[in-house]
């Protein structure tokens, strides 16, 4: 072993900790959903996912690493604000391109919908922040980070992206092309973690995209959220509109994903440390910001 390098973790121990992490999440989410189910289906699922992801990460870090929760990538620093801001700008900007171009070209138009209450936008914002944090903690938190060393960055990121898409396969009006783009987002979020080494960048991407679609009145992953009292009506075909699943099943989103990967190469990110990555993996994972 090279002097100064920490020994690689035992594969059986890694597999066990990942398994316990997954079981802890599923079991605790059932409990939290039972407690939060009165908030409705969407609110209950979203908040129970966040609570279960926080608990699973905290427990795994406490038992297997003897580290606090924040080391999973929830740093409170100026760098974290920079990365979150870059993520929100990228996600919202990409969504504006996907929806603004069809509106400008006459491929879609706005139509009135049921009036929204004054508190709808703040409530939706809080819900979508919780959703972005919960999913990023689950898919790119403890388990993902400890698997980066033994699996390598490509296998870990691609695997997490596939699981991310699989978890959305039960969404309303889902389509195979929508799942392909969803997997692309999962891969993008995993790569965003590699670039920043914190969760704030992928959380920002996730939230920026998810919040902008409802503002335009477009479906989000098959769900309709009436937050502004109008909806986006498409005159273009399903390849451009994504059909009832929404723009995430469109060719426009596929192009936006390519642009977001390019954006990650040039965004002014602040690199954080990643304590869960083993020393031998550090030489593989480092990329210039």
PDB file of C-alpha atoms in Angstrom:
ATOM      1  CA  UNK A   1       0.000   0.000   0.000  1.00  0.00           C
ATOM      2  CA  UNK A   2       1.264   3.469  -0.875  1.00  0.00           C
ATOM      3  CA  UNK A   3       2.427   5.358   2.225  1.00  0.00           C
ATOM      4  CA  UNK A   4      -0.120   7.890   3.475  1.00  0.00           C
ATOM      5  CA  UNK A   5      -3.043   6.142   1.805  1.00  0.00           C
ATOM      6  CA  UNK A   6      -5.878   4.718   3.889  1.00  0.00           C
ATOM      7  CA  UNK A   7      -6.642   1.023   3.359  1.00  0.00           C
ATOM      8  CA  UNK A   8      -9.623   0.155   1.220  1.00  0.00           C
ATOM      9  CA  UNK A   9     -12.723  -0.821   3.122  1.00  0.00           C
ATOM     10  CA  UNK A  10     -13.771  -4.440   3.297  1.00  0.00           C
ATOM     11  CA  UNK A  11     -16.220  -5.179   0.418  1.00  0.00           C
ATOM     12  CA  UNK A  12     -18.466  -7.236   2.697  1.00  0.00           C
ATOM     13  CA  UNK A  13     -18.679  -4.353   5.152  1.00  0.00           C
ATOM     14  CA  UNK A  14     -19.547  -1.940   2.336  1.00  0.00           C
ATOM     15  CA  UNK A  15     -22.235  -4.282   0.976  1.00  0.00           C
ATOM     16  CA  UNK A  16     -23.688  -4.741   4.441  1.00  0.00           C
ATOM     17  CA  UNK A  17     -23.783  -1.026   5.188  1.00  0.00           C
ATOM     18  CA  UNK A  18     -25.433  -0.268   1.821  1.00  0.00           C
ATOM     19  CA  UNK A  19     -28.017  -2.978   2.458  1.00  0.00           C
ATOM     20  CA  UNK A  20     -28.772  -1.679   5.945  1.00  0.00           C
ATOM     21  CA  UNK A  21     -29.006   1.852   4.528  1.00  0.00           C
ATOM     22  CA  UNK A  22     -31.592   0.750   1.940  1.00  0.00           C
ATOM     23  CA  UNK A  23     -33.664  -1.265   4.419  1.00  0.00           C
ATOM     24  CA  UNK A  24     -33.562   1.578   6.932  1.00  0.00           C
ATOM     25  CA  UNK A  25     -34.865   3.992   4.318  1.00  0.00           C
ATOM     26  CA  UNK A  26     -37.752   1.793   3.183  1.00  0.00           C
ATOM     27  CA  UNK A  27     -38.815   0.862   6.684  1.00  0.00           C
ATOM     28  CA  UNK A  28     -38.612   4.381   8.077  1.00  0.00           C
ATOM     29  CA  UNK A  29     -40.376   5.896   5.051  1.00  0.00           C
ATOM     30  CA  UNK A  30     -43.389   3.664   5.772  1.00  0.00           C
ATOM     31  CA  UNK A  31     -43.463   4.923   9.346  1.00  0.00           C
ATOM     32  CA  UNK A  32     -43.019   8.563   8.363  1.00  0.00           C
ATOM     33  CA  UNK A  33     -45.691   8.301   5.667  1.00  0.00           C
ATOM     34  CA  UNK A  34     -48.097   6.905   8.242  1.00  0.00           C
ATOM     35  CA  UNK A  35     -47.344   9.915  10.434  1.00  0.00           C
ATOM     36  CA  UNK A  36     -47.470  12.489   7.596  1.00  0.00           C
ATOM     37  CA  UNK A  37     -50.164  10.962   5.409  1.00  0.00           C
ATOM     38  CA  UNK A  38     -52.704  13.544   6.577  1.00  0.00           C
ATOM     39  CA  UNK A  39     -50.843  16.115   4.434  1.00  0.00           C
ATOM     40  CA  UNK A  40     -52.115  14.354   1.316  1.00  0.00           C
ATOM     41  CA  UNK A  41     -50.526  11.919  -1.103  1.00  0.00           C
ATOM     42  CA  UNK A  42     -47.970  14.313  -2.609  1.00  0.00           C
ATOM     43  CA  UNK A  43     -47.078  16.052   0.641  1.00  0.00           C
ATOM     44  CA  UNK A  44     -46.949  12.795   2.583  1.00  0.00           C
ATOM     45  CA  UNK A  45     -44.709  11.041   0.066  1.00  0.00           C
ATOM     46  CA  UNK A  46     -42.399  14.034  -0.361  1.00  0.00           C
ATOM     47  CA  UNK A  47     -41.896  14.797   3.326  1.00  0.00           C
ATOM     48  CA  UNK A  48     -41.676  11.132   4.354  1.00  0.00           C
ATOM     49  CA  UNK A  49     -38.964  10.605   1.709  1.00  0.00           C
ATOM     50  CA  UNK A  50     -36.960  13.515   3.105  1.00  0.00           C
ATOM     51  CA  UNK A  51     -37.392  12.352   6.713  1.00  0.00           C
ATOM     52  CA  UNK A  52     -36.469   8.756   5.854  1.00  0.00           C
ATOM     53  CA  UNK A  53     -33.441   9.818   3.782  1.00  0.00           C
ATOM     54  CA  UNK A  54     -32.181  12.016   6.619  1.00  0.00           C
ATOM     55  CA  UNK A  55     -32.667   9.206   9.118  1.00  0.00           C
ATOM     56  CA  UNK A  56     -31.028   6.536   6.930  1.00  0.00           C
ATOM     57  CA  UNK A  57     -28.006   8.749   6.257  1.00  0.00           C
ATOM     58  CA  UNK A  58     -27.698   9.772   9.916  1.00  0.00           C
ATOM     59  CA  UNK A  59     -27.921   6.185  11.154  1.00  0.00           C
ATOM     60  CA  UNK A  60     -25.422   4.816   8.608  1.00  0.00           C
ATOM     61  CA  UNK A  61     -22.949   7.600   9.325  1.00  0.00           C
ATOM     62  CA  UNK A  62     -23.307   7.125  13.073  1.00  0.00           C
ATOM     63  CA  UNK A  63     -22.991   3.329  13.047  1.00  0.00           C
ATOM     64  CA  UNK A  64     -20.461   2.709  10.262  1.00  0.00           C
ATOM     65  CA  UNK A  65     -18.421   5.911  10.077  1.00  0.00           C
ATOM     66  CA  UNK A  66     -18.840   7.638  13.462  1.00  0.00           C
ATOM     67  CA  UNK A  67     -19.351  10.912  11.607  1.00  0.00           C
ATOM     68  CA  UNK A  68     -22.026  13.642  11.775  1.00  0.00           C
ATOM     69  CA  UNK A  69     -24.732  13.978   9.133  1.00  0.00           C
ATOM     70  CA  UNK A  70     -23.297  17.054   7.442  1.00  0.00           C
ATOM     71  CA  UNK A  71     -20.247  15.183   6.058  1.00  0.00           C
ATOM     72  CA  UNK A  72     -22.528  13.524   3.518  1.00  0.00           C
ATOM     73  CA  UNK A  73     -22.402  16.861   1.685  1.00  0.00           C
ATOM     74  CA  UNK A  74     -24.696  19.176   3.629  1.00  0.00           C
ATOM     75  CA  UNK A  75     -22.052  21.764   4.450  1.00  0.00           C
ATOM     76  CA  UNK A  76     -23.040  25.164   5.794  1.00  0.00           C
ATOM     77  CA  UNK A  77     -20.584  27.518   4.129  1.00  0.00           C
ATOM     78  CA  UNK A  78     -20.197  30.188   1.490  1.00  0.00           C
ATOM     79  CA  UNK A  79     -19.056  27.495  -0.933  1.00  0.00           C
ATOM     80  CA  UNK A  80     -22.307  25.633  -0.336  1.00  0.00           C
ATOM     81  CA  UNK A  81     -24.281  28.778  -1.225  1.00  0.00           C
ATOM     82  CA  UNK A  82     -22.257  29.227  -4.411  1.00  0.00           C
ATOM     83  CA  UNK A  83     -22.879  25.639  -5.481  1.00  0.00           C
ATOM     84  CA  UNK A  84     -26.582  25.777  -4.640  1.00  0.00           C
ATOM     85  CA  UNK A  85     -26.906  29.003  -6.615  1.00  0.00           C
ATOM     86  CA  UNK A  86     -25.121  27.516  -9.623  1.00  0.00           C
ATOM     87  CA  UNK A  87     -27.408  24.500  -9.467  1.00  0.00           C
ATOM     88  CA  UNK A  88     -30.626  26.517  -9.235  1.00  0.00           C
ATOM     89  CA  UNK A  89     -29.515  28.779 -12.083  1.00  0.00           C
ATOM     90  CA  UNK A  90     -28.642  25.806 -14.263  1.00  0.00           C
ATOM     91  CA  UNK A  91     -31.813  23.843 -13.562  1.00  0.00           C
ATOM     92  CA  UNK A  92     -34.146  26.826 -13.913  1.00  0.00           C
ATOM     93  CA  UNK A  93     -32.315  28.104 -16.981  1.00  0.00           C
ATOM     94  CA  UNK A  94     -32.560  24.735 -18.733  1.00  0.00           C
ATOM     95  CA  UNK A  95     -36.282  24.512 -17.942  1.00  0.00           C
ATOM     96  CA  UNK A  96     -36.840  28.023 -19.305  1.00  0.00           C
ATOM     97  CA  UNK A  97     -35.174  26.996 -22.578  1.00  0.00           C
ATOM     98  CA  UNK A  98     -37.230  23.793 -22.865  1.00  0.00           C
ATOM     99  CA  UNK A  99     -40.494  25.690 -22.309  1.00  0.00           C
ATOM    100  CA  UNK A 100     -39.670  29.191 -23.582  1.00  0.00           C
ATOM    101  CA  UNK A 101     -38.545  28.142 -27.074  1.00  0.00           C
ATOM    102  CA  UNK A 102     -41.827  26.310 -27.900  1.00  0.00           C
ATOM    103  CA  UNK A 103     -43.831  29.259 -26.575  1.00  0.00           C
ATOM    104  CA  UNK A 104     -41.831  31.670 -28.730  1.00  0.00           C
ATOM    105  CA  UNK A 105     -42.231  29.472 -31.831  1.00  0.00           C
ATOM    106  CA  UNK A 106     -45.970  28.964 -31.380  1.00  0.00           C
ATOM    107  CA  UNK A 107     -45.607  25.281 -30.505  1.00  0.00           C
ATOM    108  CA  UNK A 108     -47.438  25.946 -27.221  1.00  0.00           C
ATOM    109  CA  UNK A 109     -49.485  28.659 -25.533  1.00  0.00           C
ATOM    110  CA  UNK A 110     -50.876  29.559 -22.129  1.00  0.00           C
ATOM    111  CA  UNK A 111     -54.497  28.915 -21.206  1.00  0.00           C
ATOM    112  CA  UNK A 112     -56.422  29.777 -18.035  1.00  0.00           C
ATOM    113  CA  UNK A 113     -56.701  27.118 -15.347  1.00  0.00           C
ATOM    114  CA  UNK A 114     -58.417  26.975 -11.986  1.00  0.00           C
ATOM    115  CA  UNK A 115     -57.427  29.961  -9.816  1.00  0.00           C
ATOM    116  CA  UNK A 116     -54.596  29.230  -7.363  1.00  0.00           C
ATOM    117  CA  UNK A 117     -54.694  30.366  -3.743  1.00  0.00           C
ATOM    118  CA  UNK A 118     -52.146  33.018  -2.595  1.00  0.00           C
ATOM    119  CA  UNK A 119     -50.170  30.490  -0.567  1.00  0.00           C
ATOM    120  CA  UNK A 120     -49.831  27.934  -3.368  1.00  0.00           C
ATOM    121  CA  UNK A 121     -46.466  29.121  -4.692  1.00  0.00           C
ATOM    122  CA  UNK A 122     -44.698  29.259  -1.270  1.00  0.00           C
ATOM    123  CA  UNK A 123     -46.170  25.888  -0.283  1.00  0.00           C
ATOM    124  CA  UNK A 124     -45.114  24.322  -3.602  1.00  0.00           C
ATOM    125  CA  UNK A 125     -41.639  25.816  -3.247  1.00  0.00           C
ATOM    126  CA  UNK A 126     -41.193  24.307   0.226  1.00  0.00           C
ATOM    127  CA  UNK A 127     -42.518  20.960  -0.992  1.00  0.00           C
ATOM    128  CA  UNK A 128     -40.181  20.882  -3.990  1.00  0.00           C
ATOM    129  CA  UNK A 129     -37.157  21.889  -1.897  1.00  0.00           C
ATOM    130  CA  UNK A 130     -37.980  19.012   0.445  1.00  0.00           C
ATOM    131  CA  UNK A 131     -38.399  16.686  -2.523  1.00  0.00           C
ATOM    132  CA  UNK A 132     -35.059  17.677  -4.066  1.00  0.00           C
ATOM    133  CA  UNK A 133     -33.227  17.296  -0.758  1.00  0.00           C
ATOM    134  CA  UNK A 134     -34.856  13.961   0.024  1.00  0.00           C
ATOM    135  CA  UNK A 135     -34.087  12.405  -3.361  1.00  0.00           C
ATOM    136  CA  UNK A 136     -30.515  13.692  -3.491  1.00  0.00           C
ATOM    137  CA  UNK A 137     -29.824  12.443   0.039  1.00  0.00           C
ATOM    138  CA  UNK A 138     -31.270   9.068  -0.901  1.00  0.00           C
ATOM    139  CA  UNK A 139     -29.599   8.580  -4.283  1.00  0.00           C
ATOM    140  CA  UNK A 140     -26.330  10.496  -3.826  1.00  0.00           C
ATOM    141  CA  UNK A 141     -25.863  10.397  -0.079  1.00  0.00           C
ATOM    142  CA  UNK A 142     -24.110   7.796   2.063  1.00  0.00           C
ATOM    143  CA  UNK A 143     -24.546   4.672  -0.094  1.00  0.00           C
ATOM    144  CA  UNK A 144     -23.559   6.397  -3.341  1.00  0.00           C
ATOM    145  CA  UNK A 145     -20.512   8.031  -1.820  1.00  0.00           C
ATOM    146  CA  UNK A 146     -19.059   4.922  -0.197  1.00  0.00           C
ATOM    147  CA  UNK A 147     -19.578   2.988  -3.462  1.00  0.00           C
ATOM    148  CA  UNK A 148     -17.573   5.514  -5.499  1.00  0.00           C
ATOM    149  CA  UNK A 149     -14.308   3.943  -4.343  1.00  0.00           C
ATOM    150  CA  UNK A 150     -14.944   0.242  -5.020  1.00  0.00           C
ATOM    151  CA  UNK A 151     -17.193   0.687  -8.086  1.00  0.00           C
ATOM    152  CA  UNK A 152     -15.473   3.658  -9.684  1.00  0.00           C
ATOM    153  CA  UNK A 153     -17.163   6.905 -10.640  1.00  0.00           C
ATOM    154  CA  UNK A 154     -18.725   5.730 -13.921  1.00  0.00           C
ATOM    155  CA  UNK A 155     -20.342   2.581 -12.550  1.00  0.00           C
ATOM    156  CA  UNK A 156     -21.543   4.362  -9.418  1.00  0.00           C
ATOM    157  CA  UNK A 157     -23.034   7.335 -11.285  1.00  0.00           C
ATOM    158  CA  UNK A 158     -24.685   5.188 -13.973  1.00  0.00           C
ATOM    159  CA  UNK A 159     -26.095   2.770 -11.398  1.00  0.00           C
ATOM    160  CA  UNK A 160     -27.538   5.589  -9.303  1.00  0.00           C
ATOM    161  CA  UNK A 161     -29.046   7.123 -12.456  1.00  0.00           C
ATOM    162  CA  UNK A 162     -30.726   3.823 -13.360  1.00  0.00           C
ATOM    163  CA  UNK A 163     -32.169   3.433  -9.858  1.00  0.00           C
ATOM    164  CA  UNK A 164     -33.329   7.061  -9.966  1.00  0.00           C
ATOM    165  CA  UNK A 165     -35.288   6.333 -13.148  1.00  0.00           C
ATOM    166  CA  UNK A 166     -36.668   3.072 -11.733  1.00  0.00           C
ATOM    167  CA  UNK A 167     -38.017   4.940  -8.706  1.00  0.00           C
ATOM    168  CA  UNK A 168     -39.996   7.188 -11.085  1.00  0.00           C
ATOM    169  CA  UNK A 169     -41.410   4.306 -13.135  1.00  0.00           C
ATOM    170  CA  UNK A 170     -44.656   4.326 -11.128  1.00  0.00           C
ATOM    171  CA  UNK A 171     -45.355   8.013 -11.777  1.00  0.00           C
ATOM    172  CA  UNK A 172     -48.599   8.874 -13.609  1.00  0.00           C
ATOM    173  CA  UNK A 173     -48.470   8.801 -17.423  1.00  0.00           C
ATOM    174  CA  UNK A 174     -44.877   7.564 -17.436  1.00  0.00           C
ATOM    175  CA  UNK A 175     -43.306   6.688 -20.785  1.00  0.00           C
ATOM    176  CA  UNK A 176     -40.143   4.854 -21.744  1.00  0.00           C
ATOM    177  CA  UNK A 177     -38.604   8.009 -23.209  1.00  0.00           C
ATOM    178  CA  UNK A 178     -39.494   9.889 -20.050  1.00  0.00           C
ATOM    179  CA  UNK A 179     -37.628   7.265 -18.035  1.00  0.00           C
ATOM    180  CA  UNK A 180     -34.585   7.614 -20.296  1.00  0.00           C
ATOM    181  CA  UNK A 181     -34.499  11.362 -19.686  1.00  0.00           C
ATOM    182  CA  UNK A 182     -35.118  10.772 -15.970  1.00  0.00           C
ATOM    183  CA  UNK A 183     -32.105   8.461 -15.891  1.00  0.00           C
ATOM    184  CA  UNK A 184     -30.180  11.242 -17.640  1.00  0.00           C
ATOM    185  CA  UNK A 185     -31.111  13.618 -14.822  1.00  0.00           C
ATOM    186  CA  UNK A 186     -29.994  11.028 -12.260  1.00  0.00           C
ATOM    187  CA  UNK A 187     -26.633  10.766 -14.024  1.00  0.00           C
ATOM    188  CA  UNK A 188     -26.381  14.570 -14.217  1.00  0.00           C
ATOM    189  CA  UNK A 189     -27.017  14.900 -10.469  1.00  0.00           C
ATOM    190  CA  UNK A 190     -24.417  12.237  -9.696  1.00  0.00           C
ATOM    191  CA  UNK A 191     -21.864  13.973 -11.892  1.00  0.00           C
ATOM    192  CA  UNK A 192     -22.722  17.267 -10.204  1.00  0.00           C
ATOM    193  CA  UNK A 193     -21.725  15.691  -6.892  1.00  0.00           C
ATOM    194  CA  UNK A 194     -18.379  14.634  -8.377  1.00  0.00           C
ATOM    195  CA  UNK A 195     -17.761  18.172  -9.571  1.00  0.00           C
ATOM    196  CA  UNK A 196     -18.631  19.902  -6.293  1.00  0.00           C
ATOM    197  CA  UNK A 197     -18.251  17.106  -3.709  1.00  0.00           C
ATOM    198  CA  UNK A 198     -21.355  18.339  -1.916  1.00  0.00           C
ATOM    199  CA  UNK A 199     -25.101  17.774  -2.283  1.00  0.00           C
ATOM    200  CA  UNK A 200     -26.035  21.425  -2.678  1.00  0.00           C
ATOM    201  CA  UNK A 201     -25.176  21.528  -6.374  1.00  0.00           C
ATOM    202  CA  UNK A 202     -27.397  18.550  -7.339  1.00  0.00           C
ATOM    203  CA  UNK A 203     -30.103  19.756  -4.934  1.00  0.00           C
ATOM    204  CA  UNK A 204     -30.000  23.140  -6.688  1.00  0.00           C
ATOM    205  CA  UNK A 205     -30.282  21.548 -10.140  1.00  0.00           C
ATOM    206  CA  UNK A 206     -33.111  19.325  -8.947  1.00  0.00           C
ATOM    207  CA  UNK A 207     -35.097  22.143  -7.351  1.00  0.00           C
ATOM    208  CA  UNK A 208     -34.462  24.700 -10.112  1.00  0.00           C
ATOM    209  CA  UNK A 209     -35.833  22.350 -12.756  1.00  0.00           C
ATOM    210  CA  UNK A 210     -38.732  21.007 -10.677  1.00  0.00           C
ATOM    211  CA  UNK A 211     -39.954  24.442  -9.591  1.00  0.00           C
ATOM    212  CA  UNK A 212     -39.778  26.106 -13.016  1.00  0.00           C
ATOM    213  CA  UNK A 213     -41.990  23.563 -14.794  1.00  0.00           C
ATOM    214  CA  UNK A 214     -45.065  24.171 -12.565  1.00  0.00           C
ATOM    215  CA  UNK A 215     -44.519  27.951 -12.838  1.00  0.00           C
ATOM    216  CA  UNK A 216     -45.022  27.586 -16.603  1.00  0.00           C
ATOM    217  CA  UNK A 217     -48.064  25.372 -16.021  1.00  0.00           C
ATOM    218  CA  UNK A 218     -46.363  22.255 -17.403  1.00  0.00           C
ATOM    219  CA  UNK A 219     -46.636  18.750 -15.988  1.00  0.00           C
ATOM    220  CA  UNK A 220     -43.802  17.631 -13.721  1.00  0.00           C
ATOM    221  CA  UNK A 221     -42.975  13.916 -14.043  1.00  0.00           C
ATOM    222  CA  UNK A 222     -46.606  13.182 -14.872  1.00  0.00           C
ATOM    223  CA  UNK A 223     -47.986  15.396 -12.083  1.00  0.00           C
ATOM    224  CA  UNK A 224     -50.022  18.569 -12.583  1.00  0.00           C
ATOM    225  CA  UNK A 225     -49.431  21.317 -10.010  1.00  0.00           C
ATOM    226  CA  UNK A 226     -51.642  24.359 -10.465  1.00  0.00           C
ATOM    227  CA  UNK A 227     -49.574  27.099  -8.846  1.00  0.00           C
ATOM    228  CA  UNK A 228     -50.218  30.175 -11.031  1.00  0.00           C
ATOM    229  CA  UNK A 229     -53.750  29.773 -12.386  1.00  0.00           C
ATOM    230  CA  UNK A 230     -52.652  28.977 -15.934  1.00  0.00           C
ATOM    231  CA  UNK A 231     -51.477  25.928 -17.853  1.00  0.00           C
ATOM    232  CA  UNK A 232     -49.233  25.364 -20.831  1.00  0.00           C
ATOM    233  CA  UNK A 233     -51.131  23.861 -23.769  1.00  0.00           C
ATOM    234  CA  UNK A 234     -49.094  22.254 -26.528  1.00  0.00           C
ATOM    235  CA  UNK A 235     -49.921  22.283 -30.229  1.00  0.00           C
ATOM    236  CA  UNK A 236     -46.727  20.377 -31.113  1.00  0.00           C
ATOM    237  CA  UNK A 237     -46.604  16.593 -31.087  1.00  0.00           C
ATOM    238  CA  UNK A 238     -45.616  14.288 -28.239  1.00  0.00           C
ATOM    239  CA  UNK A 239     -41.900  14.126 -29.182  1.00  0.00           C
ATOM    240  CA  UNK A 240     -41.704  17.857 -28.374  1.00  0.00           C
ATOM    241  CA  UNK A 241     -44.277  18.161 -25.597  1.00  0.00           C
ATOM    242  CA  UNK A 242     -43.596  14.873 -23.819  1.00  0.00           C
ATOM    243  CA  UNK A 243     -47.303  14.092 -23.768  1.00  0.00           C
ATOM    244  CA  UNK A 244     -49.132  13.739 -20.446  1.00  0.00           C
ATOM    245  CA  UNK A 245     -45.871  12.933 -18.625  1.00  0.00           C
ATOM    246  CA  UNK A 246     -44.688  16.442 -19.376  1.00  0.00           C
ATOM    247  CA  UNK A 247     -41.588  17.988 -20.975  1.00  0.00           C
ATOM    248  CA  UNK A 248     -39.297  15.505 -19.232  1.00  0.00           C
ATOM    249  CA  UNK A 249     -40.393  12.969 -21.871  1.00  0.00           C
ATOM    250  CA  UNK A 250     -39.492  15.287 -24.766  1.00  0.00           C
ATOM    251  CA  UNK A 251     -36.583  15.622 -27.151  1.00  0.00           C
ATOM    252  CA  UNK A 252     -36.172  19.206 -25.947  1.00  0.00           C
ATOM    253  CA  UNK A 253     -35.267  17.927 -22.483  1.00  0.00           C
ATOM    254  CA  UNK A 254     -32.740  15.515 -23.983  1.00  0.00           C
ATOM    255  CA  UNK A 255     -31.033  18.487 -25.602  1.00  0.00           C
ATOM    256  CA  UNK A 256     -31.204  20.467 -22.354  1.00  0.00           C
ATOM    257  CA  UNK A 257     -29.471  17.629 -20.525  1.00  0.00           C
ATOM    258  CA  UNK A 258     -26.562  17.828 -22.951  1.00  0.00           C
ATOM    259  CA  UNK A 259     -26.328  21.574 -22.324  1.00  0.00           C
ATOM    260  CA  UNK A 260     -26.389  21.033 -18.557  1.00  0.00           C
ATOM    261  CA  UNK A 261     -23.427  18.655 -18.743  1.00  0.00           C
ATOM    262  CA  UNK A 262     -21.554  21.344 -20.682  1.00  0.00           C
ATOM    263  CA  UNK A 263     -22.653  23.947 -18.137  1.00  0.00           C
ATOM    264  CA  UNK A 264     -21.110  21.853 -15.367  1.00  0.00           C
ATOM    265  CA  UNK A 265     -17.733  22.167 -17.055  1.00  0.00           C
ATOM    266  CA  UNK A 266     -17.743  25.963 -16.924  1.00  0.00           C
ATOM    267  CA  UNK A 267     -19.863  26.909 -13.896  1.00  0.00           C
ATOM    268  CA  UNK A 268     -17.868  28.707 -11.157  1.00  0.00           C
ATOM    269  CA  UNK A 269     -18.175  25.906  -8.610  1.00  0.00           C
ATOM    270  CA  UNK A 270     -16.532  25.725  -5.187  1.00  0.00           C
ATOM    271  CA  UNK A 271     -14.949  22.337  -4.486  1.00  0.00           C
ATOM    272  CA  UNK A 272     -15.714  20.789  -1.090  1.00  0.00           C
ATOM    273  CA  UNK A 273     -14.056  17.865   0.655  1.00  0.00           C
ATOM    274  CA  UNK A 274     -15.644  14.399   0.536  1.00  0.00           C
ATOM    275  CA  UNK A 275     -14.704  12.487   3.702  1.00  0.00           C
ATOM    276  CA  UNK A 276     -16.656   9.366   2.726  1.00  0.00           C
ATOM    277  CA  UNK A 277     -14.551   8.804  -0.391  1.00  0.00           C
ATOM    278  CA  UNK A 278     -11.588   6.563   0.405  1.00  0.00           C
ATOM    279  CA  UNK A 279      -8.092   7.897  -0.212  1.00  0.00           C
ATOM    280  CA  UNK A 280      -7.349   5.506  -3.093  1.00  0.00           C
ATOM    281  CA  UNK A 281     -10.410   6.823  -4.915  1.00  0.00           C
ATOM    282  CA  UNK A 282      -9.495  10.463  -4.531  1.00  0.00           C
ATOM    283  CA  UNK A 283      -7.076  10.390  -7.443  1.00  0.00           C
ATOM    284  CA  UNK A 284      -9.835   9.028  -9.673  1.00  0.00           C
ATOM    285  CA  UNK A 285     -12.618  11.346  -8.562  1.00  0.00           C
ATOM    286  CA  UNK A 286     -10.856  14.714  -8.591  1.00  0.00           C
ATOM    287  CA  UNK A 287     -11.747  16.981 -11.478  1.00  0.00           C
ATOM    288  CA  UNK A 288     -10.821  20.629 -11.986  1.00  0.00           C
ATOM    289  CA  UNK A 289     -13.528  23.131 -11.023  1.00  0.00           C
TER     290      UNK A 289
END
